[in-house]
Amino acid sequence: MAEIKMPFEPFRIKVVEPIRTTTRREREALLKQSGYNIFGVPAEKVTIDLLTDSGTSAMSDEQWAGMMTGDESYAGARNFFHLEKAVQSIFGFTHVIPTHQGRAAERVLFGSVLKKGDIVPNNIHFDTTRANVEVLGAKAMDFARDEAYDPDSGHPFKGDMDPDKLKRCIESKGPGRIPLVLMTVTNNSGGGQPVSLRNIKDISEVCAHYDIPFFFDACRFAENAFFIKKREKGYEKKSVLEIAQEMFSYADGATMSGKKDALVNIGGFVTLDDDAWAERIKNALIISEGFPTYGGLAGRDLEAMARGIGEALDEGYLEHRTAQAAYLGGLLDQAGIPVFKPFGGHAVYILADRFLPHIPRKKYPGWALTVALYREYGIRAVEIGGVMFGSKTGRGREEAYPELEMVRLAIPRRVYTGAHLQFVAEALIELHKHRDKIRGLRIVRESPFLRHFTARLEEL
Ligand code: P71
């Protein structure tokens, strides 16, 4: 078997944050209190927090220095212009409209262009994106290529959208009902897999043919561009910045959660060319987020995002980031733990239904694994499966489940070292040996949208 190398951290650590440990008894009590929902556990009671890579990045010295230059004027703060310039230089669209995070960007965009009965195609919608489409009475549809749902397929671009599935949808529903097509890079619900430039061009052509605007859900665009450089023929010698610029050149706009590939703890934006749409979005923004030059952010936050978005394109950083996922995934794979392959950019996804074959889908094996991982080792991961994406298709009907039942180990940017990841791998390997003791759960309380955040469950 090939040796799995611990990646070298391309940074020094200047500020440290202590990790506190807890006892199993303490964690057991916290699980009970939180209704067996790890979103309800205080972060200080978590040893290694792999719940999300969103908003959990460590900022650089440059970003922290930039925070001191925050201009806190209500309108036209200088940091807005820095952000505008940084985003334009990568994305290439005229309008840059800041928001406090990605879902706010989704809400102001969708709220301005969708109406009841409309359809929004995507490779695979992530949870908040789906919810922001559906809350408006529109339908979110997924058209990822078939390999996206096969955890064993080694296809290098499992994030791709299937152009034929998209065309069939447009033909059957009519282009008039589709105000925009989205493309999520990387495909978070499908294992953090990249989309190829070939596919971006193909989908862009389909959209152009039917005159439908094409937008990116761009959260992890830098990781996607890096995978293109590594895997797509003809891009080996291009810089990641050039690849990102080319990706966006085929689209009409993007929503962005700066909490991912802009390396900030809060922030996002919508960026696009269309003047009429931009005006509607800005009007919506003023009602709920704030004036269009700050969109719910402080000047210092705008500056951190302006600086972070460029840092995310640094190839040494991206090399390390993807190596971290490959390292953790490799250790698990080598120990016989079922993992989604290839390894994604921001996370390793465990195939929970294979890890816990004795727990049926209706007893939420993915959720059960997150509970066990916290209880035994204080590690927090997130279920991407039946609780997050399952839905009742009607009154008293059976619940429908997504194709994949996974637990995501998301790696915060520049936060954990190789030793931390090694600890996580060892914990999972140990847990896997005693997997038959893990029990399924049932939901006792849930909300109508995004139920995973607040659901309460009970162990069976
Ligand atoms: C992630 C998140 C945030 C999250 C979700 C569920 C549990 C815990 C944390 C957010 C995304 C995303 C994509 C592709 C839009 C958003 C919303 N992801 N699109 O993966 O991944 O952005 O969080 O800034 O509002 O952990 P927002």
Short mmCIF file of C-alpha atoms and ligand atoms in Angstrom, two decimals:
data_model
loop_
_atom_site.label_atom_id
_atom_site.label_comp_id
_atom_site.label_asym_id
_atom_site.label_seq_id
_atom_site.Cartn_x
_atom_site.Cartn_y
_atom_site.Cartn_z
CA MET A 1 0.00 0.00 0.00
CA ALA A 2 1.22 3.48 -0.81
CA GLU A 3 2.51 5.52 2.07
CA ILE A 4 0.13 8.27 3.12
CA LYS A 5 2.11 11.42 3.82
CA MET A 6 1.04 14.01 6.35
CA PRO A 7 0.92 17.32 4.46
CA PHE A 8 3.29 20.15 5.36
CA GLU A 9 1.48 23.22 6.73
CA PRO A 10 2.48 26.22 4.56
CA PHE A 11 2.06 28.68 7.45
CA ARG A 12 3.41 29.43 10.92
CA ILE A 13 1.04 29.79 13.84
CA LYS A 14 1.08 33.20 15.53
CA VAL A 15 -2.07 33.11 17.64
CA VAL A 16 -3.34 29.98 19.32
CA GLU A 17 -6.68 28.98 20.67
CA PRO A 18 -6.73 26.28 23.34
CA ILE A 19 -8.70 23.11 22.69
CA ARG A 20 -10.52 21.95 25.79
CA THR A 21 -11.29 18.33 26.36
CA THR A 22 -14.45 16.88 27.84
CA THR A 23 -15.34 13.58 29.45
CA ARG A 24 -17.59 11.00 27.86
CA ARG A 25 -20.10 11.52 30.67
CA GLU A 26 -20.21 15.27 29.96
CA ARG A 27 -20.74 14.65 26.25
CA GLU A 28 -23.48 12.13 26.94
CA ALA A 29 -25.35 14.75 29.02
CA LEU A 30 -24.86 17.38 26.28
CA LEU A 31 -26.26 15.02 23.65
CA LYS A 32 -29.32 14.38 25.76
CA GLN A 33 -29.84 18.14 26.33
CA SER A 34 -29.44 18.96 22.63
CA GLY A 35 -31.96 16.33 21.50
CA TYR A 36 -29.17 14.28 19.92
CA ASN A 37 -28.44 17.11 17.55
CA ILE A 38 -24.80 18.18 17.41
CA PHE A 39 -25.84 21.67 16.22
CA GLY A 40 -27.08 22.13 19.79
CA VAL A 41 -23.74 21.32 21.44
CA PRO A 42 -21.67 24.33 22.61
CA ALA A 43 -18.52 24.64 20.46
CA GLU A 44 -16.31 24.81 23.57
CA LYS A 45 -17.39 21.26 24.30
CA VAL A 46 -16.08 20.03 20.95
CA THR A 47 -12.50 18.70 20.66
CA ILE A 48 -12.14 18.78 16.85
CA ASP A 49 -14.90 20.66 15.04
CA LEU A 50 -15.47 19.40 11.51
CA LEU A 51 -19.10 20.52 11.39
CA THR A 52 -18.36 22.93 8.58
CA ASP A 53 -15.67 24.73 6.62
CA SER A 54 -18.00 27.72 6.51
CA GLY A 55 -16.94 30.82 8.46
CA THR A 56 -14.43 28.75 10.41
CA SER A 57 -11.24 29.80 8.58
CA ALA A 58 -8.23 31.25 10.31
CA MET A 59 -7.52 34.70 8.86
CA SER A 60 -4.02 35.69 7.80
CA ASP A 61 -1.88 38.47 9.27
CA GLU A 62 -2.73 40.49 6.13
CA GLN A 63 -6.44 40.08 6.72
CA TRP A 64 -6.18 41.02 10.39
CA ALA A 65 -4.10 44.06 9.45
CA GLY A 66 -6.81 44.97 6.95
CA MET A 67 -9.45 44.81 9.67
CA MET A 68 -7.85 47.86 11.29
CA THR A 69 -8.40 49.82 8.11
CA GLY A 70 -12.16 49.28 8.28
CA ASP A 71 -14.02 52.41 7.26
CA GLU A 72 -17.28 52.30 9.17
CA SER A 73 -19.10 55.01 7.20
CA TYR A 74 -22.69 54.14 6.35
CA ALA A 75 -22.34 54.70 2.62
CA GLY A 76 -19.40 54.33 0.26
CA ALA A 77 -16.82 52.98 2.73
CA ARG A 78 -13.42 52.55 1.09
CA ASN A 79 -13.41 48.84 1.91
CA PHE A 80 -16.41 48.33 -0.36
CA PHE A 81 -14.36 49.65 -3.28
CA HIS A 82 -11.50 47.31 -2.36
CA LEU A 83 -13.93 44.38 -2.34
CA GLU A 84 -15.53 45.48 -5.60
CA LYS A 85 -12.13 45.64 -7.29
CA ALA A 86 -10.99 42.27 -5.89
CA VAL A 87 -14.20 40.52 -6.95
CA GLN A 88 -14.25 42.14 -10.39
CA SER A 89 -10.65 41.10 -11.00
CA ILE A 90 -11.58 37.43 -10.47
CA PHE A 91 -15.26 37.16 -11.45
CA GLY A 92 -15.33 39.83 -14.11
CA PHE A 93 -18.93 41.05 -13.60
CA THR A 94 -19.92 44.72 -13.32
CA HIS A 95 -22.05 44.70 -10.17
CA VAL A 96 -20.76 43.54 -6.79
CA ILE A 97 -23.41 43.52 -4.10
CA PRO A 98 -22.25 42.53 -0.61
CA THR A 99 -24.42 40.45 1.72
CA HIS A 100 -23.81 39.09 5.20
CA GLN A 101 -23.43 35.54 3.91
CA GLY A 102 -24.25 33.19 1.05
CA ARG A 103 -27.88 32.49 1.85
CA ALA A 104 -28.61 36.21 2.00
CA ALA A 105 -27.14 36.51 -1.51
CA GLU A 106 -29.43 33.65 -2.56
CA ARG A 107 -32.45 35.29 -0.97
CA VAL A 108 -32.00 38.71 -2.57
CA LEU A 109 -31.26 37.19 -5.97
CA PHE A 110 -34.00 34.56 -5.98
CA GLY A 111 -36.46 36.94 -4.31
CA SER A 112 -35.90 39.37 -7.19
CA VAL A 113 -36.19 36.94 -10.10
CA LEU A 114 -38.20 33.84 -9.09
CA LYS A 115 -41.93 33.42 -8.86
CA LYS A 116 -44.24 30.65 -7.78
CA GLY A 117 -44.16 27.65 -10.11
CA ASP A 118 -40.71 28.47 -11.53
CA ILE A 119 -37.96 25.88 -11.76
CA VAL A 120 -34.29 26.21 -10.84
CA PRO A 121 -31.92 23.54 -12.21
CA ASN A 122 -28.56 22.96 -10.50
CA ASN A 123 -25.98 20.16 -10.44
CA ILE A 124 -27.07 19.52 -6.85
CA HIS A 125 -28.57 22.27 -4.68
CA PHE A 126 -27.09 22.67 -1.25
CA ASP A 127 -29.48 22.91 1.71
CA THR A 128 -29.89 26.68 2.02
CA THR A 129 -30.04 27.13 -1.76
CA ARG A 130 -32.80 24.56 -2.08
CA ALA A 131 -34.67 26.17 0.83
CA ASN A 132 -34.36 29.68 -0.64
CA VAL A 133 -35.79 28.44 -3.94
CA GLU A 134 -38.59 26.46 -2.36
CA VAL A 135 -39.66 29.08 0.15
CA LEU A 136 -40.70 31.18 -2.88
CA GLY A 137 -42.89 28.37 -4.21
CA ALA A 138 -40.40 27.50 -6.96
CA LYS A 139 -38.93 24.04 -7.52
CA ALA A 140 -35.23 23.17 -7.08
CA MET A 141 -34.15 20.39 -9.44
CA ASP A 142 -30.84 18.51 -9.54
CA PHE A 143 -29.23 17.36 -12.79
CA ALA A 144 -25.81 16.08 -11.78
CA ARG A 145 -24.23 13.48 -14.07
CA ASP A 146 -24.97 9.88 -13.07
CA GLU A 147 -21.47 9.29 -11.65
CA ALA A 148 -22.18 11.94 -8.98
CA TYR A 149 -24.29 9.41 -7.12
CA ASP A 150 -21.80 6.56 -7.41
CA PRO A 151 -19.37 6.86 -4.48
CA ASP A 152 -16.99 4.36 -6.10
CA SER A 153 -16.71 6.00 -9.52
CA GLY A 154 -13.30 7.59 -9.93
CA HIS A 155 -14.54 10.15 -12.47
CA PRO A 156 -12.41 13.30 -12.06
CA PHE A 157 -15.36 15.70 -12.43
CA LYS A 158 -18.28 14.17 -10.60
CA GLY A 159 -19.62 17.67 -9.96
CA ASP A 160 -20.57 18.11 -13.65
CA MET A 161 -24.15 18.77 -14.66
CA ASP A 162 -25.62 16.45 -17.30
CA PRO A 163 -26.42 18.70 -20.31
CA ASP A 164 -29.00 16.22 -21.65
CA LYS A 165 -30.90 16.08 -18.36
CA LEU A 166 -30.89 19.88 -18.34
CA LYS A 167 -32.11 20.12 -21.95
CA ARG A 168 -34.90 17.63 -21.30
CA CYS A 169 -36.05 19.68 -18.32
CA ILE A 170 -36.02 22.92 -20.34
CA GLU A 171 -37.86 21.28 -23.25
CA SER A 172 -40.51 19.69 -21.07
CA LYS A 173 -41.15 22.58 -18.67
CA GLY A 174 -40.49 25.41 -21.10
CA PRO A 175 -37.65 27.96 -20.84
CA GLY A 176 -40.14 30.60 -19.68
CA ARG A 177 -40.47 28.85 -16.34
CA ILE A 178 -36.72 28.79 -15.71
CA PRO A 179 -35.44 32.24 -14.69
CA LEU A 180 -31.91 30.95 -14.14
CA VAL A 181 -29.72 27.84 -14.09
CA LEU A 182 -27.30 27.40 -11.18
CA MET A 183 -24.03 25.51 -10.98
CA THR A 184 -22.57 24.74 -7.57
CA VAL A 185 -18.75 24.65 -7.45
CA THR A 186 -17.57 22.46 -5.92
CA ASN A 187 -20.63 20.23 -5.59
CA ASN A 188 -21.04 20.17 -1.81
CA SER A 189 -24.01 17.80 -1.50
CA GLY A 190 -22.27 15.41 -3.89
CA GLY A 191 -19.00 14.90 -2.05
CA GLY A 192 -17.30 18.26 -2.70
CA GLN A 193 -16.58 17.25 -6.31
CA PRO A 194 -15.36 19.68 -8.97
CA VAL A 195 -17.01 20.71 -12.22
CA SER A 196 -14.85 20.71 -15.37
CA LEU A 197 -14.40 23.69 -17.64
CA ARG A 198 -15.63 21.54 -20.52
CA ASN A 199 -18.90 21.07 -18.64
CA ILE A 200 -19.15 24.74 -17.68
CA LYS A 201 -18.86 25.62 -21.39
CA ASP A 202 -21.45 22.99 -22.37
CA ILE A 203 -23.99 24.12 -19.79
CA SER A 204 -23.36 27.74 -20.67
CA GLU A 205 -24.13 26.92 -24.32
CA VAL A 206 -27.37 25.18 -23.41
CA CYS A 207 -28.42 28.19 -21.33
CA ALA A 208 -27.47 30.62 -24.10
CA HIS A 209 -29.45 28.59 -26.63
CA TYR A 210 -32.63 28.99 -24.59
CA ASP A 211 -31.72 32.48 -23.42
CA ILE A 212 -31.64 31.49 -19.74
CA PRO A 213 -29.20 33.27 -17.39
CA PHE A 214 -26.46 31.00 -16.01
CA PHE A 215 -25.21 31.62 -12.45
CA PHE A 216 -22.63 30.01 -10.23
CA ASP A 217 -23.11 29.15 -6.59
CA ALA A 218 -19.44 29.98 -6.25
CA CYS A 219 -18.62 29.22 -2.58
CA ARG A 220 -15.67 26.97 -3.35
CA PHE A 221 -14.63 28.35 -6.75
CA ALA A 222 -10.89 28.39 -5.90
CA GLU A 223 -10.88 24.71 -4.94
CA ASN A 224 -12.80 23.95 -8.13
CA ALA A 225 -10.28 25.89 -10.24
CA PHE A 226 -7.41 24.06 -8.55
CA PHE A 227 -8.93 20.67 -9.42
CA ILE A 228 -9.28 21.82 -13.04
CA LYS A 229 -5.59 22.67 -13.08
CA LYS A 230 -4.72 19.25 -11.66
CA ARG A 231 -7.15 17.14 -13.67
CA GLU A 232 -8.32 18.77 -16.90
CA LYS A 233 -6.24 18.49 -20.02
CA GLY A 234 -4.93 21.80 -21.30
CA TYR A 235 -5.08 23.62 -17.94
CA GLU A 236 -1.91 22.26 -16.31
CA LYS A 237 0.08 25.39 -17.07
CA LYS A 238 -2.61 28.00 -16.38
CA SER A 239 -2.69 29.77 -13.04
CA VAL A 240 -5.63 29.06 -10.74
CA LEU A 241 -6.62 32.72 -11.12
CA GLU A 242 -6.74 32.38 -14.92
CA ILE A 243 -8.83 29.24 -14.61
CA ALA A 244 -11.26 30.93 -12.21
CA GLN A 245 -11.54 33.89 -14.60
CA GLU A 246 -12.30 31.53 -17.44
CA MET A 247 -14.93 29.68 -15.38
CA PHE A 248 -16.79 32.90 -14.68
CA SER A 249 -16.42 34.16 -18.25
CA TYR A 250 -19.06 31.61 -19.32
CA ALA A 251 -21.63 32.79 -16.75
CA ASP A 252 -23.93 35.75 -16.15
CA GLY A 253 -23.30 36.05 -12.45
CA ALA A 254 -22.73 34.32 -9.14
CA THR A 255 -23.78 34.12 -5.54
CA MET A 256 -20.95 33.69 -3.09
CA SER A 257 -20.56 32.72 0.52
CA GLY A 258 -17.34 34.44 1.52
CA LYS A 259 -17.28 32.11 4.51
CA LYS A 260 -15.70 29.48 2.28
CA ASP A 261 -13.25 30.53 -0.44
CA ALA A 262 -12.95 34.15 0.65
CA LEU A 263 -11.43 32.96 3.94
CA VAL A 264 -13.61 35.07 6.22
CA ASN A 265 -15.74 34.40 9.25
CA ILE A 266 -18.70 36.30 7.83
CA GLY A 267 -19.59 37.76 4.44
CA GLY A 268 -20.89 37.04 0.97
CA PHE A 269 -22.03 38.76 -2.22
CA VAL A 270 -23.98 38.60 -5.44
CA THR A 271 -22.14 39.62 -8.58
CA LEU A 272 -23.63 39.97 -12.06
CA ASP A 273 -23.74 42.02 -15.25
CA ASP A 274 -27.44 42.65 -15.77
CA ASP A 275 -28.35 46.22 -14.73
CA ALA A 276 -32.07 45.62 -14.28
CA TRP A 277 -31.55 42.57 -12.07
CA ALA A 278 -28.87 44.41 -10.08
CA GLU A 279 -31.26 47.25 -9.39
CA ARG A 280 -33.96 44.88 -8.12
CA ILE A 281 -31.44 43.05 -5.95
CA LYS A 282 -30.15 46.29 -4.45
CA ASN A 283 -33.68 47.39 -3.63
CA ALA A 284 -34.33 44.06 -1.90
CA LEU A 285 -31.01 44.39 -0.11
CA ILE A 286 -31.87 47.76 1.39
CA ILE A 287 -34.98 46.30 3.02
CA SER A 288 -33.26 43.49 4.85
CA GLU A 289 -29.48 43.56 4.64
CA GLY A 290 -28.45 47.20 4.43
CA PHE A 291 -27.21 49.86 2.04
CA PRO A 292 -25.68 48.37 -1.14
CA THR A 293 -22.10 49.32 -0.23
CA TYR A 294 -22.12 47.28 2.97
CA GLY A 295 -24.93 44.70 2.72
CA GLY A 296 -25.05 43.79 6.40
CA LEU A 297 -21.29 43.81 6.94
CA ALA A 298 -18.95 46.13 8.83
CA GLY A 299 -16.27 47.92 6.81
CA ARG A 300 -13.66 45.70 8.46
CA ASP A 301 -15.50 42.58 7.27
CA LEU A 302 -15.55 43.89 3.71
CA GLU A 303 -11.79 44.43 3.90
CA ALA A 304 -11.13 40.94 5.27
CA MET A 305 -13.14 39.50 2.38
CA ALA A 306 -11.39 41.72 -0.20
CA ARG A 307 -8.03 40.37 0.97
CA GLY A 308 -9.11 36.78 1.65
CA ILE A 309 -10.56 36.12 -1.77
CA GLY A 310 -7.16 36.63 -3.38
CA GLU A 311 -5.38 34.49 -0.77
CA ALA A 312 -7.71 31.59 -1.56
CA LEU A 313 -6.18 31.45 -5.05
CA ASP A 314 -2.66 30.92 -3.71
CA GLU A 315 -1.53 27.62 -5.15
CA GLY A 316 0.62 26.62 -2.15
CA TYR A 317 -2.41 27.10 0.07
CA LEU A 318 -4.65 25.08 -2.28
CA GLU A 319 -2.07 22.33 -2.58
CA HIS A 320 -2.05 21.97 1.21
CA ARG A 321 -5.80 22.24 1.53
CA THR A 322 -6.55 19.47 -0.94
CA ALA A 323 -3.68 17.39 0.49
CA GLN A 324 -5.33 17.60 3.92
CA ALA A 325 -8.54 16.07 2.57
CA ALA A 326 -6.54 13.42 0.69
CA TYR A 327 -4.53 12.64 3.84
CA LEU A 328 -7.55 12.17 6.09
CA GLY A 329 -9.47 10.33 3.38
CA GLY A 330 -6.46 8.13 2.61
CA LEU A 331 -6.00 7.08 6.24
CA LEU A 332 -9.68 6.14 6.49
CA ASP A 333 -9.75 4.36 3.16
CA GLN A 334 -6.64 2.36 3.99
CA ALA A 335 -8.29 1.20 7.23
CA GLY A 336 -11.32 -0.08 5.32
CA ILE A 337 -13.71 2.74 6.23
CA PRO A 338 -16.18 3.39 3.39
CA VAL A 339 -15.51 6.86 1.98
CA PHE A 340 -16.75 8.78 -1.03
CA LYS A 341 -14.15 8.91 -3.80
CA PRO A 342 -12.35 10.81 -5.15
CA PHE A 343 -11.79 12.93 -2.04
CA GLY A 344 -13.33 16.38 -2.29
CA GLY A 345 -11.73 19.78 -1.88
CA HIS A 346 -13.06 20.82 1.50
CA ALA A 347 -14.08 17.62 3.21
CA VAL A 348 -14.02 13.86 3.45
CA TYR A 349 -17.41 12.18 3.21
CA ILE A 350 -18.05 8.88 4.98
CA LEU A 351 -20.63 6.54 3.44
CA ALA A 352 -22.73 6.15 6.55
CA ASP A 353 -25.08 3.51 5.19
CA ARG A 354 -22.07 1.26 4.52
CA PHE A 355 -20.39 2.15 7.82
CA LEU A 356 -23.57 1.17 9.70
CA PRO A 357 -25.26 -1.47 7.55
CA HIS A 358 -27.40 -2.61 10.48
CA ILE A 359 -29.20 0.77 10.65
CA PRO A 360 -31.87 1.25 7.95
CA ARG A 361 -32.28 4.61 6.18
CA LYS A 362 -35.40 5.45 8.15
CA LYS A 363 -33.36 5.32 11.34
CA TYR A 364 -30.84 7.81 9.95
CA PRO A 365 -27.45 6.02 9.95
CA GLY A 366 -25.59 9.23 9.05
CA TRP A 367 -27.07 11.08 11.97
CA ALA A 368 -26.32 8.12 14.25
CA LEU A 369 -22.67 8.28 13.19
CA THR A 370 -22.41 11.99 14.03
CA VAL A 371 -23.86 11.28 17.49
CA ALA A 372 -21.46 8.37 18.10
CA LEU A 373 -18.43 10.33 16.88
CA TYR A 374 -19.20 13.12 19.31
CA ARG A 375 -20.09 10.85 22.20
CA GLU A 376 -16.95 8.73 21.96
CA TYR A 377 -14.34 11.24 20.77
CA GLY A 378 -15.72 14.78 21.04
CA ILE A 379 -15.46 15.16 17.25
CA ARG A 380 -18.25 17.07 15.50
CA ALA A 381 -19.18 16.22 11.92
CA VAL A 382 -22.32 16.89 9.92
CA GLU A 383 -24.85 14.51 8.41
CA ILE A 384 -25.51 15.04 4.72
CA GLY A 385 -28.25 12.51 4.27
CA GLY A 386 -31.74 11.62 5.36
CA VAL A 387 -32.25 14.26 8.05
CA MET A 388 -30.76 17.12 6.01
CA PHE A 389 -32.37 16.23 2.68
CA GLY A 390 -35.12 13.73 3.45
CA SER A 391 -38.65 14.93 2.97
CA LYS A 392 -42.15 13.75 3.50
CA THR A 393 -43.79 13.70 0.11
CA GLY A 394 -47.26 14.16 1.53
CA ARG A 395 -49.44 13.73 4.56
CA GLY A 396 -48.82 10.38 6.25
CA ARG A 397 -46.65 9.25 3.35
CA GLU A 398 -43.30 7.54 3.58
CA GLU A 399 -40.28 9.76 3.80
CA ALA A 400 -38.15 10.06 0.64
CA TYR A 401 -34.38 9.96 1.10
CA PRO A 402 -31.54 11.44 -0.96
CA GLU A 403 -29.39 9.02 -2.99
CA LEU A 404 -26.41 9.38 -0.69
CA GLU A 405 -26.34 8.92 3.07
CA MET A 406 -23.12 10.54 4.19
CA VAL A 407 -21.30 12.10 7.11
CA ARG A 408 -19.10 15.00 6.12
CA LEU A 409 -15.83 15.74 7.87
CA ALA A 410 -15.39 19.34 6.72
CA ILE A 411 -11.91 20.75 7.16
CA PRO A 412 -11.79 24.39 8.31
CA ARG A 413 -9.24 26.42 6.33
CA ARG A 414 -5.79 26.87 7.94
CA VAL A 415 -7.11 25.79 11.36
CA TYR A 416 -6.09 22.20 12.03
CA THR A 417 -2.71 20.54 11.62
CA GLY A 418 -1.86 17.10 10.30
CA ALA A 419 -1.76 15.78 13.88
CA HIS A 420 -5.36 16.86 14.41
CA LEU A 421 -6.42 15.02 11.29
CA GLN A 422 -4.48 11.96 12.39
CA PHE A 423 -6.42 12.01 15.67
CA VAL A 424 -9.70 12.13 13.73
CA ALA A 425 -8.66 9.19 11.56
CA GLU A 426 -7.62 7.13 14.60
CA ALA A 427 -10.93 7.90 16.32
CA LEU A 428 -12.95 6.81 13.31
CA ILE A 429 -10.91 3.64 12.88
CA GLU A 430 -11.57 2.74 16.52
CA LEU A 431 -15.26 3.61 16.22
CA HIS A 432 -15.53 1.45 13.10
CA LYS A 433 -14.37 -1.57 15.12
CA HIS A 434 -17.29 -1.12 17.51
CA ARG A 435 -19.84 0.02 14.94
CA ASP A 436 -22.36 -2.68 15.81
CA LYS A 437 -23.03 -0.87 19.12
CA ILE A 438 -24.23 2.31 17.37
CA ARG A 439 -28.00 2.78 17.36
CA GLY A 440 -30.39 4.50 14.99
CA LEU A 441 -32.65 7.42 15.90
CA ARG A 442 -36.07 8.85 15.28
CA ILE A 443 -37.09 12.48 14.92
CA VAL A 444 -39.33 13.79 17.68
CA ARG A 445 -39.51 17.45 16.61
CA GLU A 446 -38.71 19.20 13.33
CA SER A 447 -39.19 22.49 11.51
CA PRO A 448 -40.68 22.74 7.99
CA PHE A 449 -37.48 24.05 6.37
CA LEU A 450 -33.85 23.10 7.05
CA ARG A 451 -34.92 20.76 9.82
CA HIS A 452 -31.42 19.46 10.57
CA PHE A 453 -30.40 22.70 12.29
CA THR A 454 -33.00 22.42 15.05
CA ALA A 455 -34.52 18.92 14.97
CA ARG A 456 -34.71 16.94 18.20
CA LEU A 457 -34.18 13.21 18.05
CA GLU A 458 -34.31 10.18 20.26
CA GLU A 459 -32.09 7.08 20.20
CA LEU A 460 -33.83 3.79 19.49
C1 P71 B 1 -21.58 24.10 4.68
C2 P71 B 1 -22.43 25.29 4.55
C3 P71 B 1 -23.05 25.92 5.74
C4 P71 B 1 -23.68 24.91 6.62
C5 P71 B 1 -24.73 24.18 6.16
C6 P71 B 1 -25.26 23.17 6.92
C7 P71 B 1 -24.74 22.92 8.15
C8 P71 B 1 -23.68 23.67 8.64
C9 P71 B 1 -23.16 24.67 7.86
C10 P71 B 1 -23.27 26.75 2.86
C11 P71 B 1 -23.49 26.95 1.49
C12 P71 B 1 -22.95 26.04 0.50
C13 P71 B 1 -23.28 26.20 -0.83
C14 P71 B 1 -22.77 25.28 -1.88
C15 P71 B 1 -24.57 28.14 -0.28
C16 P71 B 1 -24.28 28.02 1.06
C17 P71 B 1 -24.83 29.04 2.00
N1 P71 B 1 -22.61 25.70 3.30
N2 P71 B 1 -24.08 27.24 -1.20
O1 P71 B 1 -21.23 23.51 3.64
O2 P71 B 1 -22.14 25.04 0.83
O3 P71 B 1 -23.83 29.90 2.45
O4 P71 B 1 -23.67 29.49 4.91
O5 P71 B 1 -22.80 31.60 3.89
O6 P71 B 1 -25.22 31.21 4.06
O7 P71 B 1 -21.20 23.72 5.79
P1 P71 B 1 -23.90 30.59 3.91
#
